[in-house]
PDB file of C-alpha atoms in Angstrom:
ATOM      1  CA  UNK A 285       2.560   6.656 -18.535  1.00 42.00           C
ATOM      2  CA  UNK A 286       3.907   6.943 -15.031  1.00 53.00           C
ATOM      3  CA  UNK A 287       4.728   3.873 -12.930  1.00 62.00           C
ATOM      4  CA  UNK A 288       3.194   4.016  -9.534  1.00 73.00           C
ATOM      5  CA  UNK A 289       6.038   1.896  -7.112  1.00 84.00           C
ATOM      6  CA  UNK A 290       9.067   3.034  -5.006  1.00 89.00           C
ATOM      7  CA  UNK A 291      11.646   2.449  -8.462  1.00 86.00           C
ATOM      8  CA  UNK A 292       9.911   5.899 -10.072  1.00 88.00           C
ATOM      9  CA  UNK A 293      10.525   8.049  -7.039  1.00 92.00           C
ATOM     10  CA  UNK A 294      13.469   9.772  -6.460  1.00 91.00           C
ATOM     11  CA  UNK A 295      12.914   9.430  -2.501  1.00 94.00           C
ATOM     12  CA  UNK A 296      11.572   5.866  -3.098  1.00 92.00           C
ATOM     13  CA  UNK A 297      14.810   4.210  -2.048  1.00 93.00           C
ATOM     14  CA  UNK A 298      14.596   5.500   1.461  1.00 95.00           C
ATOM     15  CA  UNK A 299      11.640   3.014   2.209  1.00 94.00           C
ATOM     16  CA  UNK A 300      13.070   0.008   0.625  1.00 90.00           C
ATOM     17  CA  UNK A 301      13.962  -1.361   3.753  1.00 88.00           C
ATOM     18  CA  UNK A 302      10.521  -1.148   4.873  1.00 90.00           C
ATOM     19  CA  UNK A 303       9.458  -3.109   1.352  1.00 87.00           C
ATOM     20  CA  UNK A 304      10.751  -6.184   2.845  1.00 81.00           C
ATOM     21  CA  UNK A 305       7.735  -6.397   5.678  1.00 81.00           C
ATOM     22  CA  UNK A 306       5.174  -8.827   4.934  1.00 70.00           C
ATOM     23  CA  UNK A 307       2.554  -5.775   6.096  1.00 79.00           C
ATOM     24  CA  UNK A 308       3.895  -2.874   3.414  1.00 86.00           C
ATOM     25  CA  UNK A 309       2.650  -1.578   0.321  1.00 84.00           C
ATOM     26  CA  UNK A 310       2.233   1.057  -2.255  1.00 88.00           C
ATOM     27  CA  UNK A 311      -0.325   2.633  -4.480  1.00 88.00           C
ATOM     28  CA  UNK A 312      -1.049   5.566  -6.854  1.00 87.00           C
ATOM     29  CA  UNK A 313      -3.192   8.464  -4.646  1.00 84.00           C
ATOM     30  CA  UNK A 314      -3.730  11.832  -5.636  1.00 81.00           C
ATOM     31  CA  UNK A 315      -0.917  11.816  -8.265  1.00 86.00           C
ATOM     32  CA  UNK A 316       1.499  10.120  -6.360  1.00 93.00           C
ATOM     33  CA  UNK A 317       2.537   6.925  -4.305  1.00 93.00           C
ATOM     34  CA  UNK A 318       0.773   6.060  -1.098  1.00 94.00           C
ATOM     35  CA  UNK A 319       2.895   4.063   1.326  1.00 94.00           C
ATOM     36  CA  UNK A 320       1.492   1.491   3.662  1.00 91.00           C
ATOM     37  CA  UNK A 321       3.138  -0.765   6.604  1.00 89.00           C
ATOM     38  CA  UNK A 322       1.855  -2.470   9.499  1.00 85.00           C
ATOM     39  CA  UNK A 323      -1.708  -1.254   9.031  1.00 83.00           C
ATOM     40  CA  UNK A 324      -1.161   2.522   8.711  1.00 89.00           C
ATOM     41  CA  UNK A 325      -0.563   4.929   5.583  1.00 92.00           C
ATOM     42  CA  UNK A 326       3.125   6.062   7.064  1.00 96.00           C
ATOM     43  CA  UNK A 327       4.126   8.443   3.805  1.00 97.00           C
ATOM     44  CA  UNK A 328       2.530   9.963   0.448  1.00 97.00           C
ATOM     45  CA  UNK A 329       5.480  10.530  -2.027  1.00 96.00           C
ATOM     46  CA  UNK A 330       4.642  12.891  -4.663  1.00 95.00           C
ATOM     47  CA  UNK A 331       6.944  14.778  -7.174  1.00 94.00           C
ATOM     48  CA  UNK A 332       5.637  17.405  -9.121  1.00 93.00           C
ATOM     49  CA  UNK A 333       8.630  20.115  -9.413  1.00 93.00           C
ATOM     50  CA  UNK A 334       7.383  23.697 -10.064  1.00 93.00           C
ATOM     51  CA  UNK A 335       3.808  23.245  -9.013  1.00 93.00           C
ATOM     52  CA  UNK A 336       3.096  26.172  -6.881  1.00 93.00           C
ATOM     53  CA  UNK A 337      -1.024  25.951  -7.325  1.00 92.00           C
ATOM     54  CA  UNK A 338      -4.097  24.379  -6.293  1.00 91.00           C
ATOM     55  CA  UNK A 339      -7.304  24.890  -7.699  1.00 89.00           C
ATOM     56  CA  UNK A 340      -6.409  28.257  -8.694  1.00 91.00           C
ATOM     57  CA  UNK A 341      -4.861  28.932  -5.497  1.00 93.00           C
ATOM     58  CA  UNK A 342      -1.299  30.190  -5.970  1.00 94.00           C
ATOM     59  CA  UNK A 343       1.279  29.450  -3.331  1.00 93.00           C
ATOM     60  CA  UNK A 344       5.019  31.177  -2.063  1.00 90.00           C
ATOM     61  CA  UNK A 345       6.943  26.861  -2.645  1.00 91.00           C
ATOM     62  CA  UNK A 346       6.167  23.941  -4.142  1.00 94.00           C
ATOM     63  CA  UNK A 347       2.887  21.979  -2.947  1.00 95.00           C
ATOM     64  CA  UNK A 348       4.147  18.166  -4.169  1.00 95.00           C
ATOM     65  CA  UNK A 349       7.160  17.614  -4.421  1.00 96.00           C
ATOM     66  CA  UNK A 350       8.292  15.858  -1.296  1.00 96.00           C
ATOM     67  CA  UNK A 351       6.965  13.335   1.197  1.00 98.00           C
ATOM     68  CA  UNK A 352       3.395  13.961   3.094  1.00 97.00           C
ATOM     69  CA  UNK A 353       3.496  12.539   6.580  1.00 98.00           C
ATOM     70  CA  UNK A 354       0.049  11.743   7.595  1.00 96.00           C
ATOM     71  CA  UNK A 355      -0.511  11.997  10.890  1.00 95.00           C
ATOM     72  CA  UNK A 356      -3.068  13.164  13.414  1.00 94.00           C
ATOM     73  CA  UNK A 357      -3.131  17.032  14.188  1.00 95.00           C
ATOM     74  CA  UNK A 358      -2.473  15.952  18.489  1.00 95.00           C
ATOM     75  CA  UNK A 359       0.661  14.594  17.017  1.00 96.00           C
ATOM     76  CA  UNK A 360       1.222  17.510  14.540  1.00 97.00           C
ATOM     77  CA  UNK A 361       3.188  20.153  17.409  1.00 96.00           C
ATOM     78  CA  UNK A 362       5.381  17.704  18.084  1.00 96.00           C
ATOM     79  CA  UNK A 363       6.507  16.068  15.142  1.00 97.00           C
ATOM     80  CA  UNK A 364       7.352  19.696  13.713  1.00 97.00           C
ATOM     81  CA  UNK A 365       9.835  20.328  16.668  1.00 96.00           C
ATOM     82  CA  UNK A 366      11.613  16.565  15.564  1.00 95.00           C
ATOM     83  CA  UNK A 367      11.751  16.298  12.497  1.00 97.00           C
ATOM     84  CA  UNK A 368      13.224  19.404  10.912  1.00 96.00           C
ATOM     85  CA  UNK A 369      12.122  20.943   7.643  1.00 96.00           C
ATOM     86  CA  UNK A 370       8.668  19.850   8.008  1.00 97.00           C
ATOM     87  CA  UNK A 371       5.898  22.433   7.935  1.00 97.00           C
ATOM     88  CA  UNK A 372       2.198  22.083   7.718  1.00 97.00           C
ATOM     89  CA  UNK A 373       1.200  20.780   3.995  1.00 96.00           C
ATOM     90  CA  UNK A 374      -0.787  24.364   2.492  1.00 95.00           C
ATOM     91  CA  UNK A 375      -3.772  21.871   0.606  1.00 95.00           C
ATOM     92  CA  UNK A 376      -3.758  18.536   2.965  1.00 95.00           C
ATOM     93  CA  UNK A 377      -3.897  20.519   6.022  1.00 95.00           C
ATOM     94  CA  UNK A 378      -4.217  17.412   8.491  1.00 95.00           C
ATOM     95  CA  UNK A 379      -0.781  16.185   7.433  1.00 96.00           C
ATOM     96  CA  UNK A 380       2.898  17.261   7.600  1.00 97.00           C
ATOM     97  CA  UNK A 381       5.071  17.982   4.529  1.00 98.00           C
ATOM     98  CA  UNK A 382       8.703  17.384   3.977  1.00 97.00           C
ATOM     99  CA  UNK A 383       9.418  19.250   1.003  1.00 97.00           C
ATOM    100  CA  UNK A 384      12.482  18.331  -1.408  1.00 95.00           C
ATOM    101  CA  UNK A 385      13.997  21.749  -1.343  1.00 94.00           C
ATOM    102  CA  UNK A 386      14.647  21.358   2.627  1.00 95.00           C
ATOM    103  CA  UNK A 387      18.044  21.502   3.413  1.00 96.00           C
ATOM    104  CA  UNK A 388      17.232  18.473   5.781  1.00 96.00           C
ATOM    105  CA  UNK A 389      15.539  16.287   3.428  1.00 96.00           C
ATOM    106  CA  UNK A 390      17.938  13.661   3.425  1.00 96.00           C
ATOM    107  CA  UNK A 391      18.398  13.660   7.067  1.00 96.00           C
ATOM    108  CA  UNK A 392      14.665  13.967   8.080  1.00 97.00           C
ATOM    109  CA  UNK A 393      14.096  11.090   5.667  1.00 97.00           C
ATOM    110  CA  UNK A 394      16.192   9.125   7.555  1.00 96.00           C
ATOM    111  CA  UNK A 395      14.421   9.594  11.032  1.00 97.00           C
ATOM    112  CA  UNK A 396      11.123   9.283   9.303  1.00 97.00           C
ATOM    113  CA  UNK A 397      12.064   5.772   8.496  1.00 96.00           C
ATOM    114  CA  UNK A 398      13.620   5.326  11.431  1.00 96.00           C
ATOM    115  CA  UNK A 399      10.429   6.217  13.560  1.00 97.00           C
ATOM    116  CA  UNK A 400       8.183   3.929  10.888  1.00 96.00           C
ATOM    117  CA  UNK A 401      10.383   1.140  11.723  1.00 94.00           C
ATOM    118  CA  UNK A 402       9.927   1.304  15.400  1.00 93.00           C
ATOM    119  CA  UNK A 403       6.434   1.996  14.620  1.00 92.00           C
ATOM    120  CA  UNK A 404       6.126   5.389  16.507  1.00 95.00           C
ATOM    121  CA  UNK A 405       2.527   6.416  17.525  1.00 93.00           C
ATOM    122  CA  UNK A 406       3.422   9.665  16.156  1.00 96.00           C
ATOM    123  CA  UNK A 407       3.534   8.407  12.414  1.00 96.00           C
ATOM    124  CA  UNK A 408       0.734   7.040  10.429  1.00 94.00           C
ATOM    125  CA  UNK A 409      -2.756   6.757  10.443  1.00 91.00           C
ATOM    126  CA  UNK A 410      -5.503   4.151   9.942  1.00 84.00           C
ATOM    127  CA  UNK A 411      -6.965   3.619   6.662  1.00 76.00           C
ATOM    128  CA  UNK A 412     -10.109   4.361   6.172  1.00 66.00           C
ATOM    129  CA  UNK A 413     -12.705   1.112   5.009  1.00 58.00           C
ATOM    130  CA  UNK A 414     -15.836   2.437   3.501  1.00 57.00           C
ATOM    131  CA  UNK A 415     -18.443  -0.400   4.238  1.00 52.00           C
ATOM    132  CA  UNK A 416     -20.093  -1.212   0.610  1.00 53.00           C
ATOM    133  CA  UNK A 417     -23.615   0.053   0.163  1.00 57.00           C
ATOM    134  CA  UNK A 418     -26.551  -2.192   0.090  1.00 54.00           C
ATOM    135  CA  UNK A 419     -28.463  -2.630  -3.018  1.00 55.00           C
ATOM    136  CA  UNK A 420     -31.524  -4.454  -4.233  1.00 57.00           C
ATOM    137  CA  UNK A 421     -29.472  -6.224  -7.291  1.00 53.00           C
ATOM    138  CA  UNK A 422     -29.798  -9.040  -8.609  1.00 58.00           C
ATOM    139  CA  UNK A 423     -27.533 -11.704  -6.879  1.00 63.00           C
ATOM    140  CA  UNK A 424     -23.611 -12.515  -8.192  1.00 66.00           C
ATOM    141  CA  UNK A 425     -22.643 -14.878 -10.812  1.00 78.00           C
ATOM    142  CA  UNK A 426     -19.430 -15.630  -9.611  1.00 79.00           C
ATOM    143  CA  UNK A 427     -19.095 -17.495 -12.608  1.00 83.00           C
ATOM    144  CA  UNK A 428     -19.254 -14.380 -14.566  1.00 87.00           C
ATOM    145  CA  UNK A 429     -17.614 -12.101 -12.371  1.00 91.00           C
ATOM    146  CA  UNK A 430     -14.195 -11.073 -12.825  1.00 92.00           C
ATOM    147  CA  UNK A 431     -10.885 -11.351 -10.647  1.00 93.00           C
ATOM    148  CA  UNK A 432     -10.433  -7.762 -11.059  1.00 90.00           C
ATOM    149  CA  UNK A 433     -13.781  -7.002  -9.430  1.00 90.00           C
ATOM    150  CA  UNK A 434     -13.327  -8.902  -6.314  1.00 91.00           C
ATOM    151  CA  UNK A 435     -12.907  -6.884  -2.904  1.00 89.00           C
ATOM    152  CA  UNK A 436      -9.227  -5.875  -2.554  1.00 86.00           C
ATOM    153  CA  UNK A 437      -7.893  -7.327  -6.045  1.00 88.00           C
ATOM    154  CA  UNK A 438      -7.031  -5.559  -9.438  1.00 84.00           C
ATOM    155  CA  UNK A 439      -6.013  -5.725 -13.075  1.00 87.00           C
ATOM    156  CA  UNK A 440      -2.208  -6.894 -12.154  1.00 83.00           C
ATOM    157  CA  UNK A 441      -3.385  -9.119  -9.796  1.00 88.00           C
ATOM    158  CA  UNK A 442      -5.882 -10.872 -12.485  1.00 92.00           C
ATOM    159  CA  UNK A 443      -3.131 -10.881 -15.213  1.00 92.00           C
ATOM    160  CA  UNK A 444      -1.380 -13.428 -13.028  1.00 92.00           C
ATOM    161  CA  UNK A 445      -4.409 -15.430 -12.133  1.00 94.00           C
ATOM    162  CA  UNK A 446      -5.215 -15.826 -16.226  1.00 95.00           C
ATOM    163  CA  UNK A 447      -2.067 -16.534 -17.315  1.00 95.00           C
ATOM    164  CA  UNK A 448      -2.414 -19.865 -15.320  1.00 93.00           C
ATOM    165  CA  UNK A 449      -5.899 -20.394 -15.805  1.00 95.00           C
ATOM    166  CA  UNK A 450      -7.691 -19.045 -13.220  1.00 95.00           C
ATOM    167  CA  UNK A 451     -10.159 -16.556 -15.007  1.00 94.00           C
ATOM    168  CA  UNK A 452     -12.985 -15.822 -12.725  1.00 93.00           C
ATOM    169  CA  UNK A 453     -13.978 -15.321  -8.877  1.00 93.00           C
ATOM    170  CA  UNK A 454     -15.259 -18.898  -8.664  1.00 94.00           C
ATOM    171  CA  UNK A 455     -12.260 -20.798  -9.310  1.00 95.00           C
ATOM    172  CA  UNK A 456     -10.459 -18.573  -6.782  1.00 95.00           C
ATOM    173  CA  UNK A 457     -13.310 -19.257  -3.590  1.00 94.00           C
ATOM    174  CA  UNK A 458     -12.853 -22.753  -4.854  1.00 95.00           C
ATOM    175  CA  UNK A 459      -9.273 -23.348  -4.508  1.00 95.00           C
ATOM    176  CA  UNK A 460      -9.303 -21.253  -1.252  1.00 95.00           C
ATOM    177  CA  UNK A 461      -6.857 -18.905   0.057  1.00 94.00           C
ATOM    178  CA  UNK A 462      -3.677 -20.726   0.043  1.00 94.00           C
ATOM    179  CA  UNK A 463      -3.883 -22.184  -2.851  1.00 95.00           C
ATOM    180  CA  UNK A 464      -4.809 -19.314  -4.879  1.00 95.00           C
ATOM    181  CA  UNK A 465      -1.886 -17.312  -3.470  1.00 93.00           C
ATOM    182  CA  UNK A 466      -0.005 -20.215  -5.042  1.00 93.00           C
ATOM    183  CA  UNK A 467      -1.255 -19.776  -8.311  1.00 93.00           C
ATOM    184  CA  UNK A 468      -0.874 -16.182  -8.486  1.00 91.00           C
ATOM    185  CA  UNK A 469       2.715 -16.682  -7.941  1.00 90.00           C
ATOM    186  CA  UNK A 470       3.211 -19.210 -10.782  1.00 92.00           C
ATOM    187  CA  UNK A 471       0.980 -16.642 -13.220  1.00 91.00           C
ATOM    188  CA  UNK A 472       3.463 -14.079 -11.825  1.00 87.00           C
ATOM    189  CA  UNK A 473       6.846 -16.362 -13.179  1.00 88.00           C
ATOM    190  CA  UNK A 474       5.207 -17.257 -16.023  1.00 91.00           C
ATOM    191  CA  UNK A 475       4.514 -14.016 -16.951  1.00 89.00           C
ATOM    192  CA  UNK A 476       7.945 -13.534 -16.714  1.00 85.00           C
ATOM    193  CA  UNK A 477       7.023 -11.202 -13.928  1.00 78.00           C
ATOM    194  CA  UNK A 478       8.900 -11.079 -10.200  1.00 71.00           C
ATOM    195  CA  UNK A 479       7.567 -13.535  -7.251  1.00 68.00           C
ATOM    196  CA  UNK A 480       8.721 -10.980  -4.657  1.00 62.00           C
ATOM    197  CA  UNK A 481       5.303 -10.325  -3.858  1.00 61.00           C
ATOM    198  CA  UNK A 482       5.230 -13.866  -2.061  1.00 72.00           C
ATOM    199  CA  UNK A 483       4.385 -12.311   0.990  1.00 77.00           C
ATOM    200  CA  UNK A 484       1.837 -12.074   3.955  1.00 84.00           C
ATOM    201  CA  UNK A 485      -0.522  -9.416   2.468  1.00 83.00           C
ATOM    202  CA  UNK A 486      -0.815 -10.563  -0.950  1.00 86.00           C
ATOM    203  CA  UNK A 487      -2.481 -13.427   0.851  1.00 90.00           C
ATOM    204  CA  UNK A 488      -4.707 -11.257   3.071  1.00 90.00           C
ATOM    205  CA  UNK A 489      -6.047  -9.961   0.170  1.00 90.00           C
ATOM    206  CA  UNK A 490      -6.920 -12.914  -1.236  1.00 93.00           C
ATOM    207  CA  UNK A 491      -8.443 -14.087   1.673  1.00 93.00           C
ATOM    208  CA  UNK A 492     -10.506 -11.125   2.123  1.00 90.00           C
ATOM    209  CA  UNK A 493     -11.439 -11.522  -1.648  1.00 91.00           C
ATOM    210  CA  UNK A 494     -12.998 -14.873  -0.977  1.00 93.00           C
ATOM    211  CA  UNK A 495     -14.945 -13.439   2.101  1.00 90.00           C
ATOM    212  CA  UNK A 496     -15.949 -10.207   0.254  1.00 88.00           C
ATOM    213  CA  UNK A 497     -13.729  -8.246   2.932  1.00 87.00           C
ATOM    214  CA  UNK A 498     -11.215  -5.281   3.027  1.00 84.00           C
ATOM    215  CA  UNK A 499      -7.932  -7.339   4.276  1.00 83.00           C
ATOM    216  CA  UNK A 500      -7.577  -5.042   6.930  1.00 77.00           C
ATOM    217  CA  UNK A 501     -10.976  -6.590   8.432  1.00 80.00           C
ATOM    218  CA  UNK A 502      -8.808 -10.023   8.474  1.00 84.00           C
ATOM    219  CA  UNK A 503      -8.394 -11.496  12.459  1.00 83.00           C
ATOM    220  CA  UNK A 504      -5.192 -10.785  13.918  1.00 82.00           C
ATOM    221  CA  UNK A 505      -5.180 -14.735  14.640  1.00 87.00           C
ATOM    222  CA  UNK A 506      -5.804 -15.477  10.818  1.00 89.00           C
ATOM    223  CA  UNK A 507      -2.386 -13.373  10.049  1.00 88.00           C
ATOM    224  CA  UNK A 508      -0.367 -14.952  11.950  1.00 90.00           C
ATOM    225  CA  UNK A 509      -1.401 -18.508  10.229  1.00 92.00           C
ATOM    226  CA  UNK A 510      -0.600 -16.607   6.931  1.00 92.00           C
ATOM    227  CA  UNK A 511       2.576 -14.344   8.065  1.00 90.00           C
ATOM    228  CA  UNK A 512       3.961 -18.563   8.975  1.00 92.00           C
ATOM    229  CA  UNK A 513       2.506 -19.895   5.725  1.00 92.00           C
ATOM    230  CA  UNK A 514       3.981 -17.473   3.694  1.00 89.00           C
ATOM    231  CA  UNK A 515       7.349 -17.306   5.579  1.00 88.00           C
ATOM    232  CA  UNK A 516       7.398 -21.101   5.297  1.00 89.00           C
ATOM    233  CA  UNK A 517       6.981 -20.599   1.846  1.00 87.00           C
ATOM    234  CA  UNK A 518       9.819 -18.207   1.064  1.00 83.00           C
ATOM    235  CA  UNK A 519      11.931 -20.864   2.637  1.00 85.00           C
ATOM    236  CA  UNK A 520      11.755 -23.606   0.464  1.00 84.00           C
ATOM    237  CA  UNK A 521      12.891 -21.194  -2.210  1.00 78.00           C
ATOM    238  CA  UNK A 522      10.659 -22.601  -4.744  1.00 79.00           C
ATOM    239  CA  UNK A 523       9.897 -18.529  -5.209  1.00 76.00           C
ATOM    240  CA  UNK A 524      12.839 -17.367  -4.144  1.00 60.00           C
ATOM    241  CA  UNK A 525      14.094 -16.289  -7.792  1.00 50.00           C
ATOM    242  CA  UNK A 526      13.247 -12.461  -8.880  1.00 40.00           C
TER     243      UNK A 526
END
C-alpha cells in the first residue's frame, strides 16, 4: 500500500523546508498528497507516470504526474507568465499544473517554494470547512465514542492515544488540550514512533477535537498561546529525539 507523506514523493523533498512550520501538513487527496501551510492548500503532489486519461477522456501528456498549484483563476494569467512550465491542469481546471516532464521542473519548484515561503497571495487557497449537518440523533456517549471519530482526529492519531491509555473521547475533553497533546506524544515514543509531530497544529487539532471544531475555526489569539506552548516544549528537549 502506498504511503501518503513527503518521503514517497519524488518531488517531496522540495517542501521539506516548509515541514518544519508549526502551520504545515500533508494528506492523501485524489490519489496523491495534499500540502498545507499557514492556512492554505499551497501544492497537490501526485505521480502517476503514463496516465494520459480521465474518465474515458484521453489526453496529448500526462494528467498526474507533477505538482497542482491551486490557486484562484484572477491569479491564474499571472502565475503562468512566472513560473515557467506551468499550464492549465486539463481535469482540475481551477488550478495550475507543473508537470514532471517540464524542462523547468526543478527550477519552477524552487520558486514555488520560494513564493510559499514568503507566503505570496498568488499561491494557495483556503480550505474549504463543510459545517456538519444537523440531525435528530440520539445524544453522544463520549464514553463510547472513539478517538478516531472526533472532529479533526484519525486512526494514527488514536494509535498513540491507546498505546498510553487514553481510549476514548472522554478522557481526552477531560485532560484538556495541553495535556492530551502530551500524551499523544508519549503514545507516539512508545510506539516506537517519531515525536516530530510536537508541533503547533497537532495541538489545534486537539483543541478543536474537544470543542467539536475544524482547527482552522481555532482564534488567532488561541494559536499563539499554543504556537508558545509548543515551542516551549520543543525546548526542553524532553521530545526532541526522532
Amino acid at each position: 500500500m502506498k504511503k501518503y507523506s513527503l518521503a514517497n514523493f519524488s518531488a517531496g523533498h522540495f517542501f521539506e523546508e516548509l515541514a518544519s512550520k508549526d502551520s504545515f501538513y500533508c494528506k492523501k487527496f485524489f490519489g496523491g498528497l495534499s500540502i498545507y501551510v499557514f492556512g492554505k492548500m499551497v501544492a497537490f503532489l501526485c505521480e502517476h507516470p503514463g496516465d494520459k486519461e480521465w474518465r474515458g477522456k484521453k489526453f496529448k501528456t500526462e494528467i498526474w504526474n507533477g505538482c497542482l498549484i491551486p490557486s484562484y483563476r484572477e491569479h491564474h494569467e499571472l502565475l503562468l507568465s512566472k513560473i515557467k512550465g506551468t499550464t492549465v491542469h486539463s481535469v482540475i481546471t481551477k488550478w495550475l499544473y507543473l508537470p514532471q516532464s517540464s524542462k523547468n521542473f526543478e527550477a519552477s519548484m524552487f520558486q514555488l517554494i520560494e513564493m510559499i515561503e514568503r507566503k505570496s497571495a498568488l499561491i494557495g487557497i483556503e480550505p474549504e470547512i463543510k459545517p456538519k449537518k444537523r440531525t435528530n440523533a440520539k445524544p453522544v456517549d463520549l464514553k463510547e465514542t472513539k478517538i478516531s471519530k472526533m472532529m479533526n482526529l484519525g486512526p494514527a492519531v488514536e494509535k498513540d492515544f491507546n498505546a498510553i491509555g487514553i481510549t476514548h473521547a472522554d478522557q481526552i475533553i477531560k485532560l484538556g488540550p495541553e495535556k492530551s497533546f502530551i500524551k499523544m506524544l508519549e503514545g507516539r515514543l512508545k510506539l516506537n514512533r517519531s515525536a516530530k509531530c510536537c508541533n503547533a497544529l497537532y495541538l489545534y487539532s486537539i483543541y478543536g477535537a474537544i470543542h467539536n471544531i475544524h482547527w482552522a475555526q481555532i482564534p488567532e489569539k488561541k494559536k499563539k498561546v499554543f504556537k508558545a506552548y509548543t515551542e516551549k516544549l520543543r525546548k526542553t528537549g524532553r521530545f526532541g529525539k526522532y
